[in-house]
């Protein structure tokens, strides 16, 4: 469907055959999707439709996470409207089955944002750790989502400031949620970079 789709399929095929990404295979993208696609091919067969099935799975995750986010923040009507609008986006249906890395990266970023919303509602640090972990996977799929990092961190600090100590200077209680998220993101990113 797209030149980039062919490149992604060829990279995954070569990785599955034992060639080394970045030393024997040229790539200007992070490695996670290539390795995931190669593993998917290894399990289910080396066919284009298998790669498109993986892309469709990420598309389903994107739609599910978006609808859950809208439901939790704005209510059921917003979630239903969002579902319809996503489906009507120009080109979304073809992108949702194309073996491209943008949609998986976006799906993981939205899933990470959903975990942040759940943290805001429940105040359990596990949601921060999960959000940071998933966002690290998004970055190692495609770097385009990196611009969201300061938005997440500043949002966590502002929320903690208003929730805990309105009117006080920055304290550990205000910085702790952002620090927890950043530690999760940083540790997973470091592990992925070393691997």
Coordinates of N, CA and C in Angstrom, one line a residue:
X1 N 0.8 -1.2 0.0 CA 0.0 0.0 0.0 C 0.9 1.3 0.0
X2 N 2.1 1.1 0.5 CA 2.9 2.3 0.7 C 4.4 1.9 0.6
X3 N 5.3 2.7 0.1 CA 6.7 2.4 0.1 C 7.2 2.1 1.4
X4 N 6.9 2.9 2.4 CA 7.3 2.6 3.8 C 6.9 1.2 4.3
X5 N 5.7 0.8 3.9 CA 5.2 -0.5 4.3 C 6.1 -1.6 3.8
X6 N 6.5 -1.4 2.6 CA 7.4 -2.4 2.0 C 8.8 -2.4 2.7
X7 N 9.3 -1.2 3.1 CA 10.5 -1.2 3.8 C 10.4 -1.8 5.2
X8 N 9.3 -1.6 5.9 CA 9.1 -2.2 7.2 C 9.0 -3.7 7.1
X9 N 8.3 -4.2 6.1 CA 8.2 -5.6 5.9 C 9.6 -6.3 5.5
X10 N 10.3 -5.6 4.7 CA 11.7 -6.1 4.3 C 12.6 -6.2 5.5
X11 N 12.6 -5.1 6.4 CA 13.4 -5.0 7.5 C 13.1 -6.2 8.5
X12 N 11.8 -6.4 8.7 CA 11.4 -7.5 9.6 C 11.8 -8.8 9.1
X13 N 11.6 -9.0 7.8 CA 12.0 -10.3 7.1 C 13.5 -10.6 7.3
X14 N 14.3 -9.5 7.1 CA 15.8 -9.7 7.2 C 16.2 -9.9 8.7
X15 N 15.5 -9.2 9.6 CA 15.8 -9.5 11.0 C 15.5 -10.9 11.4
X16 N 14.3 -11.4 10.9 CA 13.9 -12.7 11.1 C 14.9 -13.8 10.6
X17 N 15.6 -13.4 9.6 CA 16.6 -14.3 8.9 C 18.0 -14.2 9.5
X18 N 18.1 -13.4 10.6 CA 19.3 -13.3 11.3 C 20.2 -12.1 11.0
X19 N 19.8 -11.2 10.2 CA 20.6 -10.0 9.9 C 20.5 -9.0 11.0
X20 N 21.5 -8.2 11.3 CA 21.5 -7.3 12.4 C 21.0 -5.9 12.0
X21 N 20.0 -5.4 12.7 CA 19.5 -4.1 12.5 C 20.5 -3.1 12.8
X22 N 20.7 -2.1 12.0 CA 21.6 -0.9 12.0 C 23.0 -1.2 11.6
X23 N 23.5 -2.5 11.7 CA 24.8 -2.8 11.2 C 24.7 -3.4 9.8
X24 N 23.8 -4.3 9.6 CA 23.6 -5.0 8.3 C 22.4 -4.5 7.6
X25 N 21.5 -3.9 8.3 CA 20.2 -3.4 7.7 C 20.1 -1.9 8.1
X26 N 19.9 -1.1 7.0 CA 19.7 0.4 7.3 C 18.4 0.6 7.8
X27 N 18.3 1.5 8.8 CA 17.0 1.9 9.4 C 17.2 3.3 10.0
X28 N 16.3 4.2 9.8 CA 16.3 5.5 10.5 C 15.2 5.6 11.5
X29 N 14.7 4.4 12.0 CA 13.6 4.4 13.0 C 14.1 3.5 14.2
X30 N 13.4 3.8 15.3 CA 13.8 2.9 16.5 C 13.4 1.5 16.2
X31 N 14.0 0.5 17.0 CA 13.9 -0.9 16.6 C 12.7 -1.7 17.0
X32 N 11.9 -1.2 17.9 CA 10.9 -2.0 18.6 C 9.9 -2.6 17.6
X33 N 9.3 -1.8 16.7 CA 8.3 -2.4 15.8 C 8.9 -3.4 14.8
X34 N 10.1 -3.2 14.4 CA 10.8 -4.1 13.5 C 11.0 -5.5 14.2
X35 N 11.4 -5.5 15.4 CA 11.6 -6.7 16.2 C 10.2 -7.4 16.5
X36 N 9.3 -6.6 16.8 CA 7.9 -7.1 17.1 C 7.3 -7.7 15.8
X37 N 7.5 -7.1 14.7 CA 7.0 -7.6 13.4 C 7.7 -8.9 13.0
X38 N 9.0 -8.9 13.2 CA 9.8 -10.1 13.0 C 9.4 -11.3 13.8
X39 N 9.1 -11.0 15.1 CA 8.6 -12.1 16.0 C 7.2 -12.5 15.6
X40 N 6.4 -11.6 15.2 CA 5.0 -11.9 14.7 C 5.1 -12.8 13.5
X41 N 6.0 -12.5 12.5 CA 6.2 -13.3 11.3 C 6.7 -14.7 11.7
X42 N 7.6 -14.8 12.7 CA 8.2 -16.0 13.1 C 7.0 -17.0 13.6
X43 N 6.1 -16.4 14.4 CA 5.0 -17.2 14.9 C 3.9 -17.5 14.0
X44 N 3.6 -16.6 13.1 CA 2.4 -16.8 12.2 C 2.6 -16.9 10.7
X45 N 3.9 -16.8 10.3 CA 4.2 -16.9 8.9 C 4.6 -15.6 8.3
X46 N 5.5 -15.7 7.3 CA 6.0 -14.6 6.5 C 5.1 -14.2 5.4
X47 N 4.0 -13.5 5.7 CA 3.0 -13.0 4.7 C 2.7 -11.6 5.0
X48 N 2.4 -10.8 4.0 CA 2.1 -9.4 4.2 C 0.8 -9.3 5.1
X49 N -0.1 -10.2 4.9 CA -1.4 -10.1 5.7 C -1.1 -10.3 7.2
X50 N -0.1 -11.1 7.5 CA 0.2 -11.3 8.9 C 0.7 -9.9 9.5
X51 N 1.5 -9.2 8.8 CA 2.0 -7.9 9.2 C 0.8 -6.9 9.3
X52 N -0.1 -7.0 8.4 CA -1.3 -6.1 8.4 C -2.2 -6.5 9.6
X53 N -2.2 -7.8 10.0 CA -3.0 -8.2 11.2 C -2.4 -7.5 12.4
X54 N -1.1 -7.5 12.5 CA -0.4 -6.8 13.6 C -0.8 -5.3 13.6
X55 N -0.7 -4.7 12.5 CA -1.1 -3.3 12.4 C -2.6 -3.1 12.8
X56 N -3.5 -4.0 12.4 CA -4.9 -3.9 12.8 C -5.1 -4.0 14.3
X57 N -4.2 -4.9 14.9 CA -4.3 -5.0 16.3 C -3.9 -3.7 17.0
X58 N -2.9 -3.0 16.6 CA -2.5 -1.7 17.1 C -3.6 -0.7 16.9
X59 N -4.3 -0.8 15.7 CA -5.4 0.1 15.4 C -6.6 -0.1 16.4
X60 N -6.8 -1.4 16.7 CA -7.9 -1.7 17.7 C -7.5 -1.1 19.1
X61 N -6.2 -1.2 19.4 CA -5.8 -0.7 20.7 C -5.9 0.9 20.7
X62 N -5.6 1.5 19.6 CA -5.8 2.9 19.5 C -7.2 3.4 19.7
X63 N -8.1 2.7 19.0 CA -9.5 3.0 19.1 C -10.0 2.8 20.5
X64 N -9.7 1.6 21.1 CA -10.2 1.3 22.4 C -9.7 2.3 23.4
X65 N -8.4 2.6 23.4 CA -7.8 3.5 24.4 C -8.4 4.9 24.2
X66 N -8.6 5.4 23.0 CA -9.2 6.7 22.7 C -10.6 6.8 23.3
X67 N -11.4 5.7 23.0 CA -12.8 5.7 23.5 C -12.8 5.7 25.0
X68 N -11.9 4.9 25.6 CA -11.9 4.8 27.1 C -11.5 6.2 27.7
X69 N -10.5 6.8 27.1 CA -10.1 8.1 27.5 C -11.2 9.1 27.5
X70 N -11.9 9.2 26.3 CA -13.0 10.1 26.2 C -14.2 9.8 27.1
X71 N -14.4 8.5 27.4 CA -15.5 8.1 28.3 C -15.2 8.6 29.7
X72 N -13.9 8.4 30.1 CA -13.5 8.7 31.5 C -13.5 10.2 31.7
X73 N -13.1 11.0 30.7 CA -12.9 12.4 30.9 C -14.1 13.2 30.5
X74 N -14.8 12.8 29.4 CA -15.9 13.6 29.0 C -17.3 12.9 29.0
X75 N -17.3 11.6 29.2 CA -18.6 10.9 29.2 C -18.9 10.0 28.0
X76 N -20.0 9.3 28.1 CA -20.3 8.3 27.0 C -20.6 8.9 25.7
X77 N -21.3 10.0 25.6 CA -21.6 10.7 24.3 C -20.3 11.1 23.6
X78 N -19.4 11.7 24.4 CA -18.1 12.1 23.8 C -17.3 10.9 23.3
X79 N -17.4 9.8 24.0 CA -16.7 8.5 23.6 C -17.3 8.0 22.3
X80 N -18.6 8.0 22.2 CA -19.3 7.5 21.0 C -19.0 8.4 19.8
X81 N -19.1 9.7 20.1 CA -18.7 10.7 19.0 C -17.3 10.5 18.5
X82 N -16.4 10.3 19.5 CA -15.0 10.1 19.2 C -14.8 8.9 18.3
X83 N -15.5 7.8 18.7 CA -15.4 6.6 17.9 C -15.8 6.8 16.5
X84 N -16.9 7.5 16.3 CA -17.4 7.8 14.9 C -16.4 8.6 14.2
X85 N -15.9 9.7 14.8 CA -14.9 10.6 14.2 C -13.6 9.9 13.8
X86 N -13.1 9.0 14.6 CA -11.9 8.3 14.3 C -12.1 7.4 13.1
X87 N -13.3 6.7 13.0 CA -13.6 5.9 11.9 C -13.7 6.7 10.6
X88 N -14.2 7.9 10.7 CA -14.4 8.8 9.5 C -13.2 9.6 9.1
X89 N -12.1 9.5 9.9 CA -10.9 10.2 9.5 C -10.4 9.8 8.1
X90 N -10.1 10.8 7.2 CA -9.6 10.4 5.9 C -8.4 9.5 5.9
X91 N -8.5 8.4 5.3 CA -7.4 7.5 5.2 C -7.2 6.6 6.4
X92 N -8.0 6.7 7.5 CA -7.8 5.9 8.7 C -7.9 4.4 8.4
X93 N -8.9 4.1 7.7 CA -9.2 2.6 7.4 C -8.0 2.0 6.7
X94 N -7.4 2.7 5.7 CA -6.3 2.1 5.0 C -5.0 2.1 5.9
X95 N -4.8 3.2 6.7 CA -3.7 3.2 7.6 C -3.8 2.2 8.7
X96 N -5.0 1.8 9.1 CA -5.2 0.9 10.2 C -4.8 -0.5 9.8
X97 N -4.6 -0.8 8.5 CA -4.1 -2.1 8.1 C -2.8 -2.0 7.3
X98 N -2.2 -0.9 7.3 CA -0.9 -0.7 6.7 C 0.3 -1.0 7.7
X99 N 1.3 -1.7 7.2 CA 2.4 -2.0 8.1 C 3.3 -0.8 8.2
X100 N 2.8 0.2 8.9 CA 3.6 1.5 9.2 C 3.8 1.6 10.7
X101 N 4.8 2.4 11.1 CA 5.1 2.5 12.5 C 4.4 3.6 13.2
X102 N 3.9 4.6 12.5 CA 3.2 5.7 13.1 C 2.0 5.4 13.9
X103 N 1.2 4.5 13.4 CA 0.0 4.1 14.1 C 0.3 3.3 15.4
X104 N 1.2 2.3 15.4 CA 1.5 1.6 16.6 C 2.1 2.6 17.7
X105 N 2.9 3.5 17.2 CA 3.5 4.5 18.2 C 2.4 5.4 18.8
X106 N 1.5 5.8 18.0 CA 0.4 6.6 18.5 C -0.5 5.8 19.4
X107 N -0.8 4.6 19.1 CA -1.6 3.7 19.9 C -1.0 3.6 21.3
X108 N 0.3 3.3 21.3 CA 1.0 3.2 22.6 C 1.0 4.5 23.4
X109 N 1.1 5.6 22.7 CA 1.1 6.9 23.4 C -0.3 7.2 24.0
X110 N -1.4 6.9 23.3 CA -2.7 7.1 23.8 C -3.0 6.1 24.9
X111 N -2.5 4.9 24.9 CA -2.6 3.9 26.0 C -1.9 4.5 27.2
X112 N -0.7 5.1 27.0 CA 0.0 5.7 28.1 C -0.8 6.8 28.8
X113 N -1.4 7.6 27.9 CA -2.2 8.8 28.4 C -3.5 8.2 29.1
X114 N -4.0 7.1 28.7 CA -5.2 6.5 29.4 C -4.7 6.1 30.8
X115 N -3.5 5.5 30.9 CA -3.0 5.1 32.3 C -2.9 6.4 33.1
X116 N -2.4 7.5 32.6 CA -2.3 8.8 33.3 C -3.7 9.2 33.8
X117 N -4.7 9.1 33.0 CA -6.0 9.5 33.4 C -6.5 8.6 34.6
X118 N -6.2 7.4 34.5 CA -6.6 6.5 35.6 C -5.8 6.8 36.9
X119 N -4.6 7.2 36.7 CA -3.8 7.7 37.9 C -4.5 9.0 38.5
X120 N -4.9 9.9 37.7 CA -5.6 11.1 38.1 C -6.8 10.8 38.9
X121 N -7.5 9.7 38.5 CA -8.8 9.4 39.1 C -8.6 8.5 40.4
X122 N -7.6 7.7 40.4 CA -7.4 6.7 41.5 C -6.2 7.0 42.4
X123 N -5.3 7.8 41.9 CA -4.1 8.2 42.7 C -3.3 7.0 43.2
X124 N -3.2 5.9 42.4 CA -2.4 4.8 42.7 C -1.1 4.8 41.8
X125 N 0.1 4.8 42.4 CA 1.3 5.0 41.7 C 1.6 3.9 40.6
X126 N 0.9 2.8 40.7 CA 1.1 1.8 39.6 C 0.7 2.3 38.3
X127 N -0.3 3.2 38.2 CA -0.7 3.7 36.9 C 0.4 4.6 36.3
X128 N 1.1 5.3 37.2 CA 2.2 6.2 36.7 C 3.3 5.3 36.1
X129 N 3.7 4.2 36.8 CA 4.7 3.3 36.4 C 4.3 2.7 35.0
X130 N 3.0 2.2 34.9 CA 2.5 1.6 33.7 C 2.5 2.6 32.6
X131 N 2.1 3.9 32.8 CA 2.1 4.9 31.8 C 3.5 5.2 31.3
X132 N 4.5 5.3 32.2 CA 5.9 5.5 31.8 C 6.4 4.4 30.9
X133 N 6.1 3.2 31.4 CA 6.6 2.0 30.6 C 6.0 2.0 29.2
X134 N 4.7 2.2 29.1 CA 4.1 2.1 27.8 C 4.6 3.3 26.9
X135 N 4.8 4.4 27.5 CA 5.3 5.6 26.7 C 6.7 5.3 26.2
X136 N 7.5 4.6 27.0 CA 8.8 4.2 26.5 C 8.7 3.3 25.3
X137 N 7.8 2.4 25.3 CA 7.6 1.5 24.1 C 7.1 2.4 22.9
X138 N 6.3 3.4 23.1 CA 5.9 4.3 22.0 C 7.2 5.0 21.4
X139 N 8.0 5.5 22.3 CA 9.2 6.2 21.8 C 10.1 5.2 21.0
X140 N 10.2 4.0 21.5 CA 11.1 3.0 20.8 C 10.4 2.4 19.6
X141 N 9.2 2.8 19.3 CA 8.5 2.5 18.1 C 8.7 3.6 17.0
X142 N 8.5 4.8 17.4 CA 8.8 6.0 16.6 C 8.9 7.2 17.5
X143 N 10.0 8.0 17.2 CA 10.3 9.1 18.0 C 9.4 10.3 18.0
X144 N 8.4 10.3 17.1 CA 7.5 11.4 16.9 C 6.7 11.8 18.1
X145 N 6.5 10.8 19.0 CA 5.7 11.1 20.2 C 6.5 11.7 21.3
X146 N 7.8 11.9 21.1 CA 8.7 12.5 22.2 C 8.2 13.9 22.6
X147 N 7.6 14.6 21.7 CA 7.1 16.0 22.1 C 6.1 16.0 23.2
X148 N 5.5 14.8 23.5 CA 4.5 14.7 24.5 C 5.1 14.6 25.9
X149 N 6.4 14.2 26.0 CA 7.0 14.0 27.3 C 6.9 15.3 28.2
X150 N 7.3 16.5 27.8 CA 7.2 17.6 28.7 C 5.7 18.0 29.0
X151 N 4.8 17.7 28.1 CA 3.4 17.9 28.4 C 2.9 17.0 29.5
X152 N 3.3 15.7 29.5 CA 2.9 14.8 30.6 C 3.6 15.2 31.9
X153 N 4.8 15.6 31.9 CA 5.5 15.9 33.1 C 5.0 17.2 33.7
X154 N 4.8 18.2 32.9 CA 4.2 19.5 33.4 C 2.8 19.3 33.9
X155 N 2.0 18.5 33.2 CA 0.6 18.2 33.6 C 0.6 17.5 34.9
X156 N 1.5 16.6 35.2 CA 1.6 15.9 36.5 C 1.9 16.8 37.6
X157 N 2.9 17.7 37.3 CA 3.3 18.7 38.4 C 2.2 19.7 38.7
X158 N 1.5 20.2 37.6 CA 0.5 21.2 37.8 C -0.7 20.5 38.6
X159 N -1.1 19.3 38.2 CA -2.1 18.6 38.9 C -1.8 18.3 40.4
X160 N -0.6 17.9 40.6 CA -0.2 17.6 42.0 C -0.1 18.9 42.8
X161 N 0.3 20.0 42.2 CA 0.3 21.3 42.9 C -1.1 21.7 43.3
X162 N -2.0 21.6 42.4 CA -3.4 22.0 42.7 C -4.1 21.0 43.6
X163 N -3.8 19.7 43.5 CA -4.4 18.7 44.3 C -3.9 18.7 45.7
X164 N -2.6 18.8 45.9 CA -2.0 18.6 47.2 C -1.8 19.9 48.0
X165 N -1.1 20.9 47.4 CA -0.6 22.1 48.1 C -0.9 23.4 47.4
X166 N -2.1 23.6 47.1 CA -2.5 24.8 46.4 C -2.0 26.1 47.1
X167 N -1.2 26.9 46.4 CA -0.7 28.1 47.0 C 0.7 27.9 47.6
X168 N 1.2 26.7 47.8 CA 2.5 26.5 48.4 C 3.6 26.3 47.3
X169 N 4.9 26.5 47.7 CA 5.9 26.3 46.7 C 6.0 24.8 46.3
X170 N 6.8 24.6 45.3 CA 7.1 23.2 44.9 C 7.7 22.4 46.1
X171 N 7.1 21.3 46.4 CA 7.6 20.4 47.4 C 7.7 19.0 46.8
X172 N 8.2 18.0 47.6 CA 8.4 16.7 47.1 C 7.0 16.1 46.7
X173 N 6.0 16.4 47.5 CA 4.6 15.8 47.2 C 4.1 16.3 45.8
X174 N 4.6 17.5 45.4 CA 4.2 18.1 44.1 C 5.0 17.4 43.0
X175 N 6.2 17.2 43.2 CA 7.1 16.7 42.2 C 7.0 15.1 42.1
X176 N 6.7 14.5 43.1 CA 6.7 13.0 43.2 C 6.0 12.3 42.0
X177 N 4.8 12.7 41.6 CA 4.1 11.9 40.5 C 4.9 12.1 39.2
X178 N 5.4 13.3 38.9 CA 6.2 13.5 37.7 C 7.5 12.7 37.8
X179 N 8.1 12.7 38.9 CA 9.4 12.0 39.1 C 9.2 10.5 39.0
X180 N 8.1 9.9 39.5 CA 7.7 8.5 39.4 C 7.5 8.1 37.9
X181 N 6.8 9.0 37.2 CA 6.5 8.7 35.8 C 7.9 8.7 35.0
X182 N 8.7 9.8 35.3 CA 10.0 9.9 34.6 C 10.9 8.8 34.9
X183 N 10.9 8.3 36.1 CA 11.7 7.1 36.5 C 11.3 5.9 35.7
X184 N 10.0 5.6 35.6 CA 9.5 4.5 34.9 C 9.9 4.6 33.4
X185 N 9.6 5.8 32.8 CA 10.0 6.0 31.4 C 11.5 5.8 31.2
X186 N 12.3 6.4 32.1 CA 13.7 6.4 32.0 C 14.3 5.0 32.1
X187 N 13.8 4.3 33.1 CA 14.4 2.9 33.4 C 14.0 2.0 32.2
X188 N 12.8 2.0 31.7 CA 12.4 1.1 30.6 C 13.2 1.5 29.4
X189 N 13.3 2.8 29.1 CA 14.1 3.3 28.0 C 15.5 2.8 28.0
X190 N 16.1 2.9 29.2 CA 17.5 2.5 29.4 C 17.6 1.0 29.1
X191 N 16.7 0.2 29.6 CA 16.7 -1.2 29.4 C 16.6 -1.6 27.9
X192 N 15.7 -0.9 27.3 CA 15.5 -1.1 25.8 C 16.7 -0.7 25.0
X193 N 17.3 0.4 25.4 CA 18.5 0.9 24.7 C 19.7 -0.1 24.9
X194 N 19.8 -0.6 26.1 CA 20.9 -1.6 26.3 C 20.7 -2.9 25.6
X195 N 19.4 -3.3 25.6 CA 19.1 -4.6 24.9 C 19.2 -4.5 23.4

